[in-house]
mmCIF file of C-alpha atoms and ligand atoms in Angstrom:
data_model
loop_
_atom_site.group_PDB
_atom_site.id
_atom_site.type_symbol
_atom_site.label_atom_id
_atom_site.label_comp_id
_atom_site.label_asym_id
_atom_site.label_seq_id
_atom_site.Cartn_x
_atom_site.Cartn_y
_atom_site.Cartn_z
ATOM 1 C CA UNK A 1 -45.195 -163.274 56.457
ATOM 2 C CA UNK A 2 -48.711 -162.776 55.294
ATOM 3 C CA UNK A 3 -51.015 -160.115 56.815
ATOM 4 C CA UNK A 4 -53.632 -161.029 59.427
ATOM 5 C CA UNK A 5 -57.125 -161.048 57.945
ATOM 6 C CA UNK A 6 -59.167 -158.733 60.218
ATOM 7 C CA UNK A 7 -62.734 -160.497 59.975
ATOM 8 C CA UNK A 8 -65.439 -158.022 60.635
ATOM 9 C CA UNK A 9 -67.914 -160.795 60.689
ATOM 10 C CA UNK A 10 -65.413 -161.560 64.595
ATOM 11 C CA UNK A 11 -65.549 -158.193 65.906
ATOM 12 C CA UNK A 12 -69.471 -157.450 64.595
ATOM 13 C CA UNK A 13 -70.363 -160.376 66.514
ATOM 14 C CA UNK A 14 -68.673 -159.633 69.832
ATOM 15 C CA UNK A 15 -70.009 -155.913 69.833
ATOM 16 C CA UNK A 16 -73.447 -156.902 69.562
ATOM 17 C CA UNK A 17 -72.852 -159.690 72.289
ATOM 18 C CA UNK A 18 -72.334 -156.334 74.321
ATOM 19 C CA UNK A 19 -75.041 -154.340 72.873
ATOM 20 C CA UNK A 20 -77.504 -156.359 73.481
ATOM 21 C CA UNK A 21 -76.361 -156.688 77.012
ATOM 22 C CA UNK A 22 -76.271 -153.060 77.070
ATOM 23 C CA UNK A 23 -80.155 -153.027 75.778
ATOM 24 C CA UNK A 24 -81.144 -155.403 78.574
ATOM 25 C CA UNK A 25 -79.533 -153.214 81.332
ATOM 26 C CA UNK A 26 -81.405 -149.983 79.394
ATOM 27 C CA UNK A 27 -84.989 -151.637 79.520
ATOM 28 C CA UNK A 28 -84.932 -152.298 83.176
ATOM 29 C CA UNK A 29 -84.219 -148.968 83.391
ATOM 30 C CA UNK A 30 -87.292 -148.258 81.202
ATOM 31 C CA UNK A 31 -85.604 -147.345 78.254
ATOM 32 C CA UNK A 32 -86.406 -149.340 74.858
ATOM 33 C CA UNK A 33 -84.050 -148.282 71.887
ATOM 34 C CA UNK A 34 -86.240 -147.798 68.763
ATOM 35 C CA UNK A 35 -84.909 -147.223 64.726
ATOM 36 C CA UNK A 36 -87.057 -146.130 61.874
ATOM 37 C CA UNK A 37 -85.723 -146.972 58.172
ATOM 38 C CA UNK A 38 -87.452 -145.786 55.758
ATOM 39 C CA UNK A 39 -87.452 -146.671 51.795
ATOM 40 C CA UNK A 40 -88.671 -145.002 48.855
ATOM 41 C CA UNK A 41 -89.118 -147.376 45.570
ATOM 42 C CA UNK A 42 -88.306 -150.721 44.934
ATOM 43 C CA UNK A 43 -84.386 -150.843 44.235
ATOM 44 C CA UNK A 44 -83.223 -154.609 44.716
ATOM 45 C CA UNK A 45 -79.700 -153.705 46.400
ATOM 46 C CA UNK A 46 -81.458 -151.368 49.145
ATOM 47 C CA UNK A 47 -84.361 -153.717 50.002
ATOM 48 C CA UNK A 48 -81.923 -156.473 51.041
ATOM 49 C CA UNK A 49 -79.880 -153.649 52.785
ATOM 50 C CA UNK A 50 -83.022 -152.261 55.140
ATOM 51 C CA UNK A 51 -84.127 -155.955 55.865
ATOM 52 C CA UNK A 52 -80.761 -156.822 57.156
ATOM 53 C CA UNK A 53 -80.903 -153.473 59.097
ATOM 54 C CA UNK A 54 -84.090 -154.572 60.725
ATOM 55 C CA UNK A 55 -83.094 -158.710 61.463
ATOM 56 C CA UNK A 56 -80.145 -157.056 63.411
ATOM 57 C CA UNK A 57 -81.824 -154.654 65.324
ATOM 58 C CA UNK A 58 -84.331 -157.176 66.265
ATOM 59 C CA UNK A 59 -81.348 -159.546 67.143
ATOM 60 C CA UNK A 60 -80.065 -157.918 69.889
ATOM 61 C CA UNK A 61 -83.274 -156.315 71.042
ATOM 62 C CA UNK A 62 -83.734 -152.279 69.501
ATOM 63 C CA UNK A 63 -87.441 -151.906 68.443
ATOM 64 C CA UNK A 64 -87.266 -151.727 64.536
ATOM 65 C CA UNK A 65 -89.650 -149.766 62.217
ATOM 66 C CA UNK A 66 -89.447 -149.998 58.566
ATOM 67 C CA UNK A 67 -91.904 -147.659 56.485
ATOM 68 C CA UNK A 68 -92.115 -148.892 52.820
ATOM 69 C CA UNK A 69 -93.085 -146.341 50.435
ATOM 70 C CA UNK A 70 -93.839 -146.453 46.598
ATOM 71 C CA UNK A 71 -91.366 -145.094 44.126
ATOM 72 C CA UNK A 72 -93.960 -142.231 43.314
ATOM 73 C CA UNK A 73 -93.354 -141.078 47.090
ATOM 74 C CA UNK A 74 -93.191 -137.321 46.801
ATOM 75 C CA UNK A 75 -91.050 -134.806 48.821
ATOM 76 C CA UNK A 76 -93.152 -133.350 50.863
ATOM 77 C CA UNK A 77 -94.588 -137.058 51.703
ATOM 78 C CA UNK A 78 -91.424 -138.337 52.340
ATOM 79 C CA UNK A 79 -90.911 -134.673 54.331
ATOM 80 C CA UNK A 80 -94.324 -135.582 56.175
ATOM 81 C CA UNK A 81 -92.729 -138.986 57.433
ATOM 82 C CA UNK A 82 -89.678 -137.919 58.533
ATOM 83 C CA UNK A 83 -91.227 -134.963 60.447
ATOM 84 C CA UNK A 84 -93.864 -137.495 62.035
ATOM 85 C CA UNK A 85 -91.078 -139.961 63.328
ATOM 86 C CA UNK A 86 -88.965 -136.593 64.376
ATOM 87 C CA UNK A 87 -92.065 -136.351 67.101
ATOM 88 C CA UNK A 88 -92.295 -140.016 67.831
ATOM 89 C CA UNK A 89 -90.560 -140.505 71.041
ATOM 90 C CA UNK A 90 -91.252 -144.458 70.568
ATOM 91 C CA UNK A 91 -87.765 -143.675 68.270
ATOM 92 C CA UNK A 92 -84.603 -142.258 69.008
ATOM 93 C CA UNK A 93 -82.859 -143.631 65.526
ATOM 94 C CA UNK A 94 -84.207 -142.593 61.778
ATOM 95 C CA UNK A 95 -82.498 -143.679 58.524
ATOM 96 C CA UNK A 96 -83.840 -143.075 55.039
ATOM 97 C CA UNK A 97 -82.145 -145.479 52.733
ATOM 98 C CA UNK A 98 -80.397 -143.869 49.859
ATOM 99 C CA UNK A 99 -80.339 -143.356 46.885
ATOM 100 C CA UNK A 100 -83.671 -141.845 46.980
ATOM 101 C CA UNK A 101 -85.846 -141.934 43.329
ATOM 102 C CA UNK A 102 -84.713 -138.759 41.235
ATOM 103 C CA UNK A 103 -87.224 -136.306 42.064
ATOM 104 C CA UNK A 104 -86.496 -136.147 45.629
ATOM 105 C CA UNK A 105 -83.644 -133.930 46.585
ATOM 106 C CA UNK A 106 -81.495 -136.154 49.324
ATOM 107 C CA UNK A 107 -80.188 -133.033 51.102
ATOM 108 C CA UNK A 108 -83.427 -131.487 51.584
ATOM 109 C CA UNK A 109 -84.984 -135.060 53.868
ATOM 110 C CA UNK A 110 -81.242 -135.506 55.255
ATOM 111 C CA UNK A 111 -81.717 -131.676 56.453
ATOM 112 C CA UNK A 112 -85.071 -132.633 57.634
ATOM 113 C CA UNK A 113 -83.881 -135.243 60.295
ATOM 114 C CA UNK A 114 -83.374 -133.877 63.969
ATOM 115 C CA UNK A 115 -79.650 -134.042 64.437
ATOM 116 C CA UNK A 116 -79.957 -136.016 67.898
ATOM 117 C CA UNK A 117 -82.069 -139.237 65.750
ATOM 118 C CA UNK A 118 -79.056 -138.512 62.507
ATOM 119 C CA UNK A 119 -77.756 -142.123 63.140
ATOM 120 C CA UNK A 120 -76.598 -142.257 59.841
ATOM 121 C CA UNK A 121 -74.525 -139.138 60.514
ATOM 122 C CA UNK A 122 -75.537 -137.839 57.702
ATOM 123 C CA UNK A 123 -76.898 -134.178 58.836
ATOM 124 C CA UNK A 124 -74.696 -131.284 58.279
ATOM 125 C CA UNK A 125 -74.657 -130.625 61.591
ATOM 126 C CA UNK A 126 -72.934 -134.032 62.557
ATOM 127 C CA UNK A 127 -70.860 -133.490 59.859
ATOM 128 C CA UNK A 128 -70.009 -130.111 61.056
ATOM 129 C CA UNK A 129 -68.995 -131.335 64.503
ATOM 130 C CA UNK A 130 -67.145 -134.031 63.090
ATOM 131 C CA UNK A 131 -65.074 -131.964 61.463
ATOM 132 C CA UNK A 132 -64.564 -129.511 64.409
ATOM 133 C CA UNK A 133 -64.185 -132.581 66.419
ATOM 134 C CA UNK A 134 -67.210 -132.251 68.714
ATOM 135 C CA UNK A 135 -69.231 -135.439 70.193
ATOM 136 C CA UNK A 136 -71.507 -136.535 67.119
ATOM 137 C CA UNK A 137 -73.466 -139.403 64.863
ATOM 138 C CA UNK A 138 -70.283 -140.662 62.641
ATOM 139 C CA UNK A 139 -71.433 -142.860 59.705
ATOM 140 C CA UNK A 140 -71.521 -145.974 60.547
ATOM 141 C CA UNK A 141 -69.027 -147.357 57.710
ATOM 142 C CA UNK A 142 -66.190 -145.008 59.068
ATOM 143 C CA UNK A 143 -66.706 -145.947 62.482
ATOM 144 C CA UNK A 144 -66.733 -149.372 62.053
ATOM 145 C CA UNK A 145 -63.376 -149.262 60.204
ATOM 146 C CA UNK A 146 -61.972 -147.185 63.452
ATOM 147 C CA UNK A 147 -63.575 -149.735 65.673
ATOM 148 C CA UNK A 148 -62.108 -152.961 63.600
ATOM 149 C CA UNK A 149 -58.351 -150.563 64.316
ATOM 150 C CA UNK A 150 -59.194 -149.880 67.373
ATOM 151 C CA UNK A 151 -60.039 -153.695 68.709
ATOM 152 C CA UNK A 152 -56.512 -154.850 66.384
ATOM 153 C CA UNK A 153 -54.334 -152.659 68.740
ATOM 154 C CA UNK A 154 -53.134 -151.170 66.046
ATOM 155 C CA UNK A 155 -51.860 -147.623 66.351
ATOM 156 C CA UNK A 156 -53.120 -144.286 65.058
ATOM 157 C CA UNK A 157 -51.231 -141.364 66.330
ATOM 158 C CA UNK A 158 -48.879 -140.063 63.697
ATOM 159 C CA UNK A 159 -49.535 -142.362 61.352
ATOM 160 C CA UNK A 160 -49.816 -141.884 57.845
ATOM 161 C CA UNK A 161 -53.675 -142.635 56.674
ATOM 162 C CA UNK A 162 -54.441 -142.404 52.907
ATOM 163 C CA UNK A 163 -58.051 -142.583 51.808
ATOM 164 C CA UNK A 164 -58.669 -143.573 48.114
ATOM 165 C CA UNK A 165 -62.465 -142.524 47.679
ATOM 166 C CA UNK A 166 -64.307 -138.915 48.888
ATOM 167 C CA UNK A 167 -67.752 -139.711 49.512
ATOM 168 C CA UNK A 168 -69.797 -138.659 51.795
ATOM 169 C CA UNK A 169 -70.799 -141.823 53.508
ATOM 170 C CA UNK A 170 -67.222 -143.075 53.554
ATOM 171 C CA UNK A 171 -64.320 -141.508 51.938
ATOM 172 C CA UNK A 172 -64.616 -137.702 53.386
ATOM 173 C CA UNK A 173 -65.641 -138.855 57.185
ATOM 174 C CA UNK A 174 -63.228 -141.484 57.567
ATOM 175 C CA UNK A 175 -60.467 -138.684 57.022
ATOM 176 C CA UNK A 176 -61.592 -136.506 59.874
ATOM 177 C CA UNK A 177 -62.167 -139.504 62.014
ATOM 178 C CA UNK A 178 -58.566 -140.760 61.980
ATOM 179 C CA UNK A 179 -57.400 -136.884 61.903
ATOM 180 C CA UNK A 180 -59.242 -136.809 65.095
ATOM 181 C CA UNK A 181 -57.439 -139.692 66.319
ATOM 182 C CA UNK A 182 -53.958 -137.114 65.459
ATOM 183 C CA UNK A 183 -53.170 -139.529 62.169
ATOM 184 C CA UNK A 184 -52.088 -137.751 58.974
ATOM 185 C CA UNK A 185 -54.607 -137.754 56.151
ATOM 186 C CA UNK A 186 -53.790 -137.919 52.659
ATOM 187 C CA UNK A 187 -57.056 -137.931 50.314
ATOM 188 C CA UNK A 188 -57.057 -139.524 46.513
ATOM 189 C CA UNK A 189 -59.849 -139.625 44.367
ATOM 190 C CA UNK A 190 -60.610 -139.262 40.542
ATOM 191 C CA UNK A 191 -58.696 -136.408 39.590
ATOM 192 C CA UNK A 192 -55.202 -137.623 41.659
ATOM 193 C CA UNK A 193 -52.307 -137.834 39.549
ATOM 194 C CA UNK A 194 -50.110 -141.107 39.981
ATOM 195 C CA UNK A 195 -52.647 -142.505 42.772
ATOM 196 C CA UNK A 196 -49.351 -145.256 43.915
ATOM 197 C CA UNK A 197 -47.283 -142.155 44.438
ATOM 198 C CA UNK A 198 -49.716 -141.928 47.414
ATOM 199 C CA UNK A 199 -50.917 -145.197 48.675
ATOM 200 C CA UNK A 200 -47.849 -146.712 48.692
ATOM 201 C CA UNK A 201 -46.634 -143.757 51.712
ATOM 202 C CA UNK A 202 -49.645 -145.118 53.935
ATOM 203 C CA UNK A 203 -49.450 -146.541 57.253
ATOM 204 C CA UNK A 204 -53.124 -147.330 56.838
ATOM 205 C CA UNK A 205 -54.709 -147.344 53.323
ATOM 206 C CA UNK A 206 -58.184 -147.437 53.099
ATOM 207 C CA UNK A 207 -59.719 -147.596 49.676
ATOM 208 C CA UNK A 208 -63.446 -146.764 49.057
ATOM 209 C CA UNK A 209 -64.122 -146.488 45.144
ATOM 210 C CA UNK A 210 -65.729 -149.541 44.289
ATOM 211 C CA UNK A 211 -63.617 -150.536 41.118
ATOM 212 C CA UNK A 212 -62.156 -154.061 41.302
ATOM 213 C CA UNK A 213 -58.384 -154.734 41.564
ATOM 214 C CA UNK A 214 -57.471 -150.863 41.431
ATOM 215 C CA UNK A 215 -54.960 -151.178 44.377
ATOM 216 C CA UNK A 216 -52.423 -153.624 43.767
ATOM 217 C CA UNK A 217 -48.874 -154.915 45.505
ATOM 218 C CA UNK A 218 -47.467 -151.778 43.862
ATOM 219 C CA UNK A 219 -49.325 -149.623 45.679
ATOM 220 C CA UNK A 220 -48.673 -150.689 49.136
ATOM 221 C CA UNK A 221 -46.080 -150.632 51.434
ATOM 222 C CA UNK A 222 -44.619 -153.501 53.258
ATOM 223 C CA UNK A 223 -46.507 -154.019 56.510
ATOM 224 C CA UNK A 224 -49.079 -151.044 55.567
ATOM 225 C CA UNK A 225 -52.810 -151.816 57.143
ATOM 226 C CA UNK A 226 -55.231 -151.995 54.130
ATOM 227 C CA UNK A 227 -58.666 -151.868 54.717
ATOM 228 C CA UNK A 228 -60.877 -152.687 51.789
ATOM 229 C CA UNK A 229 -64.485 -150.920 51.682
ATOM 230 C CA UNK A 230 -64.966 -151.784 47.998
ATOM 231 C CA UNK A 231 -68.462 -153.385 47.387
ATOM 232 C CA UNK A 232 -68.610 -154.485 43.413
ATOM 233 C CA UNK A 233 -70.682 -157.363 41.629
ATOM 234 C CA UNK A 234 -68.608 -158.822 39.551
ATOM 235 C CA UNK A 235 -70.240 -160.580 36.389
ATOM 236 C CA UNK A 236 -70.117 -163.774 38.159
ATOM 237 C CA UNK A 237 -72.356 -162.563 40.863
ATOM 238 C CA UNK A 238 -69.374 -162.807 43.250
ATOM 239 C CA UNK A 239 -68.159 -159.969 45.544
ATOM 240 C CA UNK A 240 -64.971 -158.119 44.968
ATOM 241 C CA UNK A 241 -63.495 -155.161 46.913
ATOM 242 C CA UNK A 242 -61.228 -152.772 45.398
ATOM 243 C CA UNK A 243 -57.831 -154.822 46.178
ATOM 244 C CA UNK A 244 -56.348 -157.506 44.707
ATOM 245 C CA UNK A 245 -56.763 -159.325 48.106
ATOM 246 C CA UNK A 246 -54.667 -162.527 47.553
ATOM 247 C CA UNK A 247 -51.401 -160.125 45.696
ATOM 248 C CA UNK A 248 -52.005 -157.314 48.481
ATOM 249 C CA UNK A 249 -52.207 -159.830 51.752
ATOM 250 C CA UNK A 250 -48.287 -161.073 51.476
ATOM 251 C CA UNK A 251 -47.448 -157.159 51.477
ATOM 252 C CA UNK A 252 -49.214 -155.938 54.377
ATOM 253 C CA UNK A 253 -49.472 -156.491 57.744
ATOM 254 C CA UNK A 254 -53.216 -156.869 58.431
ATOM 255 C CA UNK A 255 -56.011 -156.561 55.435
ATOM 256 C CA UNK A 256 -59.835 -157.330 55.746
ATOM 257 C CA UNK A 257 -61.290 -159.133 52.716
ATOM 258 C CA UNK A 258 -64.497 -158.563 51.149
ATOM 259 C CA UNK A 259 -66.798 -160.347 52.128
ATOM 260 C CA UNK A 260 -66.863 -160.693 55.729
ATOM 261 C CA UNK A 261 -64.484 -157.715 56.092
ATOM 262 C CA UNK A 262 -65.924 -154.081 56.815
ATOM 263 C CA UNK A 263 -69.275 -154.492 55.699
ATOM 264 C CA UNK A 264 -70.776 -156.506 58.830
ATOM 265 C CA UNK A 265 -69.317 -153.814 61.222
ATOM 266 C CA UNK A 266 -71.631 -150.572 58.955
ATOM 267 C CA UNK A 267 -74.863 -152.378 60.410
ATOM 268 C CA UNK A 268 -73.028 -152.514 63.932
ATOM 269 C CA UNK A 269 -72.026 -149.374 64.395
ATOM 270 C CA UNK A 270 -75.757 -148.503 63.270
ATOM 271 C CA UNK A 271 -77.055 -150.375 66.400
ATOM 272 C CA UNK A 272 -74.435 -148.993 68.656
ATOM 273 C CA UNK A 273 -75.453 -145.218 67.063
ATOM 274 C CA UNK A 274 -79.282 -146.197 67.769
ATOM 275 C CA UNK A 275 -78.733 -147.367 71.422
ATOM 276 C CA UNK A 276 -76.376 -143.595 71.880
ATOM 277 C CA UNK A 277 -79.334 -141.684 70.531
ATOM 278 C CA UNK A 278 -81.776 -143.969 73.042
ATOM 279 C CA UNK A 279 -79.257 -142.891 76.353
ATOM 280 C CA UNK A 280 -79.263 -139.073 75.409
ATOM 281 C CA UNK A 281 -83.053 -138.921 74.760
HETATM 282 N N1 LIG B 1 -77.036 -146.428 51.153
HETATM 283 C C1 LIG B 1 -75.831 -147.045 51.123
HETATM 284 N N2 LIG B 1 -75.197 -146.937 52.308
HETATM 285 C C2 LIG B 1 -76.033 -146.239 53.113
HETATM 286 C C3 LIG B 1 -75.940 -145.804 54.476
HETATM 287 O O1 LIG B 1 -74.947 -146.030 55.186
HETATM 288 N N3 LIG B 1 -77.010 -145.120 54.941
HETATM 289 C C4 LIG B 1 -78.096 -144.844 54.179
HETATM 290 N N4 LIG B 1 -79.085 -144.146 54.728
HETATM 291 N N5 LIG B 1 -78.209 -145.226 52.929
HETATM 292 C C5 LIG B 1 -77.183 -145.919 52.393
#
């Protein structure tokens, strides 16, 4: 039997249903969720990305700020900015769009972010109690692929979870997330030797490497879970994932496609992150 498509497009739309409920109930109570994005430069990709941030936050109700700055930007300006909304208690939520232009270092402005408005997640010290499994700001990709599991039912204890990919936005957080939820994590990436040897062991394989058709029907295991965060332009223009989606959906059990699949649920769980940081502030 083929797998069940798991449409993150569905599930997006019914969390934010909730959330913006959730946003009504907080501004009676005086409380109006605000989220700062802020870009550096012109790059085509992340201008689409931030404006979609900001339609969706004004969908369901969270005050959105975008700050637009030139590509010549420096680090300290970008420093000044970030410090500035760090103080604004009109926000509770910042996110600088990455990549940033060459001669700012990322780590230094991600460092520069108060942990309790990281809604990226992106802050070593979310990181660091993600890892220790302390309350945090996950990224919003990985949390969005727990939440699509989550709302499918589908079990996580003692399962076997391999993650192709070790990024920081996806690949290494999504590990500690589901080892958090007591699955066992296997990580490939570049360097690992005979990559099927791994993914075709997984309960749940979840590939984040962004190279077209590198996990095929060989590399998965009947009824496995296979969630696809692969994001490539193909020459056509078109959108591929890294699975061969139509080979790899008679194999598994339940596969999201590309579009439609994780990517709607990255901007969710950013709202849901924003409204957390509003109720804690
Ligand atoms: N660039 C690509 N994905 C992301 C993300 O999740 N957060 C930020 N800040 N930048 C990105």
């Amino acid at each position: 039997m083929p797998a069940e498509v798991i449409y993150g497009t569905e599930i997006a739309t019914k969390l934010r249903n909730e959330l913006r409920k959730e946003i009504m109930s907080l501004q009676k109570k005086g409380i109006q969720p605000g989220l700062a994005v802020i870009i550096v430069g012109d790059d085509p990709a992340s201008k689409v990305y931030v404006r979609e941030k900001k339609r969706a936050s004004e969908a369901i109700g969270i005050h959105s700020k975008v700050i637009e700055l030139n590509e010549a930007t420096s680090q300290q300006e970008l420093l000044d900015k970030v410090l500035e909304l760090n103080n604004d208690s009109s926000i509770h939520g910042i996110l600088v769009q990455l990549p940033l232009p060459k001669h700012i270092d990322a780590k230094i402005i991600i460092e520069s972010i108060t942990p309790n408005k990281d809604v990226d997640g992106f802050h070593p010290i979310n990181v660091g109690r993600l890892i220790t499994n302390q309350e945090c700001f996950v990224p919003c990709t990985p949390l969005g692929i727990l939440y699509m599991i989550k709302d499918k039912n589908i079990p996580i204890e003692g399962k076997h979870v391999v993650v192709v990919g070790r990024s920081n936005i996806v690949g290494k957080p999504v590990g500690h997330l589901f080892l958090n939820e007591n699955a066992t994590v296997t990580y490939c990436h570049s360097a690992t030797e005979d990559l099927y040897n791994h993914t075709k062991k997984a309960d749940i394989l979840i590939s984040a490497v962004g190279k077209p058709n590198l996990i095929n029907e060989q590399g998965v295991k009947d009824g496995a879970v296979v969630i696809d965060v692969g994001n490539s332009v193909l020459s056509s223009g078109k959108l591929s994932g890294d699975v061969n989606f139509d080979v790899v959906k008679e194999k598994a059990s339940y596969i999201t496609p590309v579009p439609k699949g994780v990517g709607p649920m990255t901007i969710t769980m950013l709202l849901n992150n924003t409204i957390i940081a509003a109720k804690q502030s």
